[in-house]
Short mmCIF file of C-alpha atoms in Angstrom, two decimals:
data_model
loop_
_atom_site.label_atom_id
_atom_site.label_comp_id
_atom_site.label_asym_id
_atom_site.label_seq_id
_atom_site.Cartn_x
_atom_site.Cartn_y
_atom_site.Cartn_z
CA MET A 1 -0.01 0.02 -0.02
CA ALA A 2 2.90 2.31 0.69
CA THR A 3 4.14 2.14 -2.94
CA PHE A 4 0.59 2.85 -4.10
CA LEU A 5 0.56 6.12 -2.06
CA LEU A 6 4.14 7.34 -2.16
CA ASP A 7 5.85 9.44 -5.01
CA ARG A 8 2.69 9.75 -7.16
CA THR A 9 2.45 12.57 -9.66
CA GLN A 10 -0.42 14.21 -11.47
CA ARG A 11 -1.01 16.67 -14.22
CA VAL A 12 -3.90 18.33 -16.06
CA LYS A 13 -4.67 17.68 -19.73
CA ILE A 14 -6.65 20.18 -21.85
CA GLY A 15 -6.96 19.19 -25.43
CA ASN A 16 -3.41 18.15 -26.54
CA GLU A 17 -1.63 20.31 -23.93
CA TYR A 18 -0.44 19.04 -20.52
CA SER A 19 0.45 20.89 -17.46
CA HIS A 20 3.59 20.21 -15.47
CA SER A 21 3.50 17.29 -13.11
CA GLY A 22 2.91 18.03 -9.49
CA HIS A 23 3.16 15.99 -6.33
CA PRO A 24 -0.01 15.87 -4.26
CA ASN A 25 0.48 16.03 -0.60
CA GLY A 26 -2.71 13.92 0.14
CA GLY A 27 -5.44 11.75 -1.27
CA VAL A 28 -5.55 8.64 -3.45
CA PRO A 29 -6.11 8.31 -7.18
CA GLN A 30 -9.90 8.03 -8.07
CA GLY A 31 -11.36 5.20 -9.93
CA THR A 32 -9.11 2.54 -8.28
CA LEU A 33 -9.97 -0.58 -6.26
CA SER A 34 -7.51 0.26 -3.59
CA GLY A 35 -8.68 3.81 -3.19
CA PRO A 36 -11.82 3.23 -1.07
CA LYS A 37 -9.99 0.65 1.10
CA CYS A 38 -7.23 3.20 1.76
CA PHE A 39 -9.74 5.85 2.70
CA LEU A 40 -11.64 3.54 5.00
CA VAL A 41 -8.34 2.60 6.78
CA TYR A 42 -7.72 6.43 7.07
CA ILE A 43 -10.86 7.12 8.80
CA ASN A 44 -11.10 3.85 10.87
CA ASP A 45 -10.37 5.69 14.14
CA LEU A 46 -13.23 8.15 13.70
CA ARG A 47 -15.55 7.69 16.71
CA THR A 48 -18.58 9.61 17.87
CA THR A 49 -21.00 9.45 20.82
CA VAL A 50 -23.88 8.29 18.54
CA PRO A 51 -23.79 5.38 16.15
CA LEU A 52 -21.78 6.13 12.98
CA TYR A 53 -21.79 4.38 9.70
CA LYS A 54 -18.86 4.98 7.30
CA TYR A 55 -18.86 4.30 3.59
CA VAL A 56 -15.84 5.93 1.98
CA ASP A 57 -16.39 9.52 2.34
CA ASP A 58 -20.17 9.34 3.02
CA SER A 59 -20.56 9.02 6.82
CA THR A 60 -23.91 8.97 8.49
CA LEU A 61 -24.62 9.73 12.19
CA PHE A 62 -27.96 8.88 13.73
CA GLU A 63 -29.56 8.67 17.22
CA ILE A 64 -32.94 7.53 18.53
CA CYS A 65 -34.45 9.91 21.10
CA ASP A 66 -37.63 9.72 23.27
CA ARG A 67 -39.47 13.09 23.65
CA ASN A 68 -37.83 13.85 27.03
CA ASP A 69 -34.36 12.74 26.02
CA VAL A 70 -31.49 15.18 25.57
CA SER A 71 -29.99 14.79 21.99
CA VAL A 72 -26.20 14.44 21.75
CA MET A 73 -26.05 14.85 18.17
CA GLN A 74 -24.41 18.23 18.13
CA GLU A 75 -21.78 16.81 20.46
CA SER A 76 -21.08 14.00 18.05
CA VAL A 77 -20.89 16.37 15.08
CA ASP A 78 -18.44 18.43 17.00
CA ILE A 79 -16.28 15.32 17.71
CA ALA A 80 -16.43 14.53 13.89
CA ALA A 81 -15.47 18.09 13.03
CA ARG A 82 -12.49 18.17 15.41
CA TRP A 83 -11.28 14.84 14.16
CA THR A 84 -11.47 15.95 10.46
CA GLU A 85 -9.55 19.16 11.32
CA HIS A 86 -6.88 17.22 13.32
CA ASN A 87 -6.52 14.95 10.21
CA ASP A 88 -6.22 17.71 7.64
CA MET A 89 -9.65 17.24 6.31
CA LYS A 90 -12.96 19.31 6.40
CA ILE A 91 -16.58 18.43 6.65
CA ASN A 92 -18.74 20.11 3.82
CA SER A 93 -21.41 21.77 5.56
CA GLU A 94 -23.39 22.63 2.43
CA LYS A 95 -23.55 18.92 1.35
CA SER A 96 -24.33 17.87 5.01
CA LYS A 97 -28.13 17.34 5.78
CA GLU A 98 -30.27 16.59 8.77
CA ILE A 99 -33.49 14.53 8.42
CA ILE A 100 -35.79 14.31 11.51
CA ILE A 101 -38.10 11.16 11.56
CA SER A 102 -40.99 11.62 14.05
CA PHE A 103 -44.48 10.35 14.20
CA ALA A 104 -45.40 12.45 17.29
CA GLN A 105 -49.01 13.83 17.34
CA ASP A 106 -47.60 17.32 18.15
CA GLY A 107 -47.10 18.74 14.47
CA ASN A 108 -44.74 21.21 15.80
CA PHE A 109 -42.26 18.72 17.40
CA ARG A 110 -39.74 18.91 14.54
CA SER A 111 -39.67 22.71 14.79
CA THR A 112 -38.56 22.42 18.47
CA ILE A 113 -35.33 20.56 17.52
CA PRO A 114 -32.50 22.95 17.08
CA ASN A 115 -30.43 22.73 13.84
CA ILE A 116 -27.15 20.96 13.96
CA LYS A 117 -24.28 23.37 13.34
CA ILE A 118 -20.96 22.75 11.68
CA ASP A 119 -18.38 25.42 11.93
CA GLY A 120 -21.04 27.72 13.42
CA ARG A 121 -23.34 27.33 10.40
CA ASP A 122 -26.69 25.53 10.55
CA ILE A 123 -26.89 22.55 8.25
CA ALA A 124 -30.15 22.18 6.30
CA GLN A 125 -33.12 20.19 7.89
CA VAL A 126 -34.53 18.34 4.91
CA CYS A 127 -37.79 16.22 4.33
CA HIS A 128 -35.81 13.84 1.97
CA ALA A 129 -32.32 12.77 2.08
CA LYS A 130 -30.32 10.53 -0.33
CA LEU A 131 -28.31 7.78 1.42
CA LEU A 132 -26.04 5.64 -0.78
CA GLY A 133 -28.50 6.15 -3.64
CA VAL A 134 -31.65 5.53 -1.71
CA THR A 135 -33.92 8.37 -0.93
CA ILE A 136 -35.11 8.34 2.62
CA SER A 137 -38.19 10.45 3.53
CA GLN A 138 -39.01 11.65 6.96
CA ASP A 139 -42.44 9.98 6.82
CA LEU A 140 -40.63 6.75 5.93
CA THR A 141 -42.77 6.28 2.70
CA TRP A 142 -41.03 5.43 -0.63
CA ASN A 143 -42.95 7.85 -2.91
CA LYS A 144 -39.84 10.19 -3.40
CA HIS A 145 -37.51 7.34 -3.88
CA VAL A 146 -39.71 5.66 -6.56
CA ASP A 147 -40.26 9.06 -8.17
CA ASN A 148 -36.38 9.37 -8.43
CA ILE A 149 -35.70 6.09 -9.92
CA VAL A 150 -38.62 6.25 -12.40
CA LYS A 151 -37.31 9.62 -13.65
CA LYS A 152 -33.73 8.32 -13.94
CA ALA A 153 -34.68 5.14 -15.68
CA GLY A 154 -36.98 7.08 -18.09
CA LYS A 155 -34.12 9.25 -19.19
CA ARG A 156 -32.13 6.07 -20.01
CA LEU A 157 -35.03 4.90 -22.25
CA TYR A 158 -33.93 7.71 -24.70
CA MET A 159 -30.85 5.79 -25.43
CA LEU A 160 -32.94 2.71 -26.05
CA TYR A 161 -35.00 4.71 -28.57
CA GLN A 162 -31.85 6.01 -30.33
CA LEU A 163 -30.35 2.54 -30.61
CA LYS A 164 -33.51 1.15 -32.14
CA ARG A 165 -33.42 4.05 -34.84
CA ALA A 166 -29.70 2.94 -35.42
CA GLY A 167 -30.98 -0.53 -36.33
CA ILE A 168 -29.73 -2.52 -33.44
CA THR A 169 -31.41 -5.92 -33.17
CA GLN A 170 -34.18 -6.66 -30.93
CA LYS A 171 -32.00 -9.16 -28.91
CA ASP A 172 -29.43 -6.57 -28.32
CA LEU A 173 -31.94 -3.95 -27.37
CA VAL A 174 -33.25 -6.29 -24.69
CA SER A 175 -29.71 -6.87 -23.38
CA VAL A 176 -29.32 -2.93 -23.24
CA TYR A 177 -32.50 -2.55 -21.28
CA VAL A 178 -31.53 -5.46 -18.88
CA SER A 179 -28.06 -4.13 -18.21
CA VAL A 180 -28.57 -0.45 -18.32
CA VAL A 181 -32.16 0.57 -17.35
CA ARG A 182 -33.55 -2.22 -15.25
CA PRO A 183 -30.77 -2.00 -12.54
CA VAL A 184 -31.80 1.52 -11.77
CA LEU A 185 -35.23 0.34 -10.91
CA GLU A 186 -34.03 -2.55 -8.78
CA TYR A 187 -31.14 -0.87 -6.82
CA ALA A 188 -31.23 -1.73 -3.13
CA CYS A 189 -34.86 -3.02 -3.45
CA PRO A 190 -34.55 -5.36 -0.36
CA VAL A 191 -34.59 -2.02 1.55
CA TRP A 192 -37.92 -0.76 0.10
CA HIS A 193 -39.74 -3.39 -1.89
CA THR A 194 -41.64 -4.96 1.01
CA ASN A 195 -43.12 -1.65 2.15
CA LEU A 196 -44.17 -0.66 -1.45
CA PRO A 197 -47.94 0.01 -2.04
CA GLN A 198 -49.30 -1.23 -5.32
CA TYR A 199 -49.58 2.08 -7.03
CA LEU A 200 -45.94 2.76 -6.58
CA SER A 201 -45.17 -0.71 -7.82
CA ASP A 202 -47.23 -0.15 -10.90
CA ASN A 203 -45.32 3.27 -11.50
CA ILE A 204 -42.07 1.31 -11.66
CA GLU A 205 -43.57 -1.36 -13.93
CA VAL A 206 -44.62 1.22 -16.48
CA ILE A 207 -40.84 1.79 -17.45
CA GLN A 208 -40.30 -1.79 -18.29
CA LYS A 209 -43.58 -1.78 -20.28
CA ARG A 210 -42.45 1.26 -22.16
CA ALA A 211 -39.02 -0.30 -22.86
CA LEU A 212 -40.20 -3.61 -24.22
CA LYS A 213 -43.18 -2.03 -26.15
CA CYS A 214 -40.53 0.12 -27.81
CA ILE A 215 -38.52 -2.93 -28.69
CA PHE A 216 -41.62 -5.02 -29.73
CA PRO A 217 -44.20 -2.71 -31.11
CA GLY A 218 -47.70 -4.09 -31.51
CA LEU A 219 -47.32 -6.94 -28.92
CA GLY A 220 -48.96 -7.20 -25.50
CA TYR A 221 -46.82 -6.89 -22.40
CA ALA A 222 -47.47 -10.49 -21.09
CA GLU A 223 -46.54 -11.80 -24.62
CA ILE A 224 -43.37 -9.86 -24.77
CA LEU A 225 -42.44 -11.11 -21.41
CA ARG A 226 -42.96 -14.77 -22.39
CA ARG A 227 -41.02 -14.22 -25.75
CA VAL A 228 -37.86 -12.86 -24.12
CA ASN A 229 -38.25 -14.81 -20.93
CA LEU A 230 -38.42 -11.98 -18.49
CA ASP A 231 -40.45 -11.59 -15.31
CA THR A 232 -42.35 -8.57 -14.24
CA LEU A 233 -40.36 -6.25 -11.96
CA ASN A 234 -42.55 -7.00 -9.02
CA VAL A 235 -41.86 -10.77 -9.32
CA ARG A 236 -38.09 -10.08 -9.76
CA ARG A 237 -38.04 -7.83 -6.63
CA ASP A 238 -39.77 -10.61 -4.62
CA SER A 239 -37.11 -13.17 -5.85
CA ILE A 240 -34.26 -10.92 -4.92
CA CYS A 241 -35.68 -10.38 -1.38
CA GLN A 242 -36.31 -13.99 -0.92
CA ASN A 243 -32.73 -14.92 -2.09
CA ILE A 244 -31.34 -12.42 0.46
CA LEU A 245 -33.39 -13.84 3.37
CA ILE A 246 -32.23 -17.38 2.36
CA LYS A 247 -28.49 -16.26 2.46
CA LEU A 248 -28.99 -14.40 5.69
CA LYS A 249 -30.63 -17.44 7.29
CA SER A 250 -27.90 -19.67 6.04
CA ALA A 251 -25.21 -17.44 7.25
CA HIS A 252 -26.84 -17.24 10.65
CA THR A 253 -27.11 -21.04 10.77
CA ASP A 254 -23.47 -21.36 9.93
#
């Protein structure tokens, strides 16, 4: 690992012109397999009063408080801020968000909780926050998350339409859908699938219907699924969740 980090140089290319090479005094190259591991080793000693989950540079703190409890979140954020300063790093207060999940009958309960501060600045209290690609809402519903993945997958359908115009075969178009579009609709589905109401499930299914009817115009959805040997997205999510449960039970038994 030392040879991976020491004596590295970097330069900037604009067109066919290169800058002089420089020696960075910190960091690791992006896009490498060793980079995230190096960063996790670097922040391994970061500890706070509340539970802390670390995933490369996306760290999440959380606490569970009863109405009469005293929050220690600000204390934990201060600890994290001091640690980053001591280790020549800095928390980006503009990208840091606070989400409060509460089902208290008092509708003003959230407004009584003071904002968390970083470097003396309030960080934003939000209704939705994206955590490792999954949108968490303060009411713990999945409407916003489904809306986001449907929009993202819908934009990728444009590529499918363009490839069809270019004369790509139906078989290859199905492969493009399966490898580029469908994963967006299934990402982290074990987290949210079992709590999905039918109308949200239908909203997701619409994207697959649009994709397959683009590839096979004039055919019904069920007929297309049989022809290309695909399941509905709802059936696939059920299968993914069941497989994970089986693996977890197996791991627990072992």
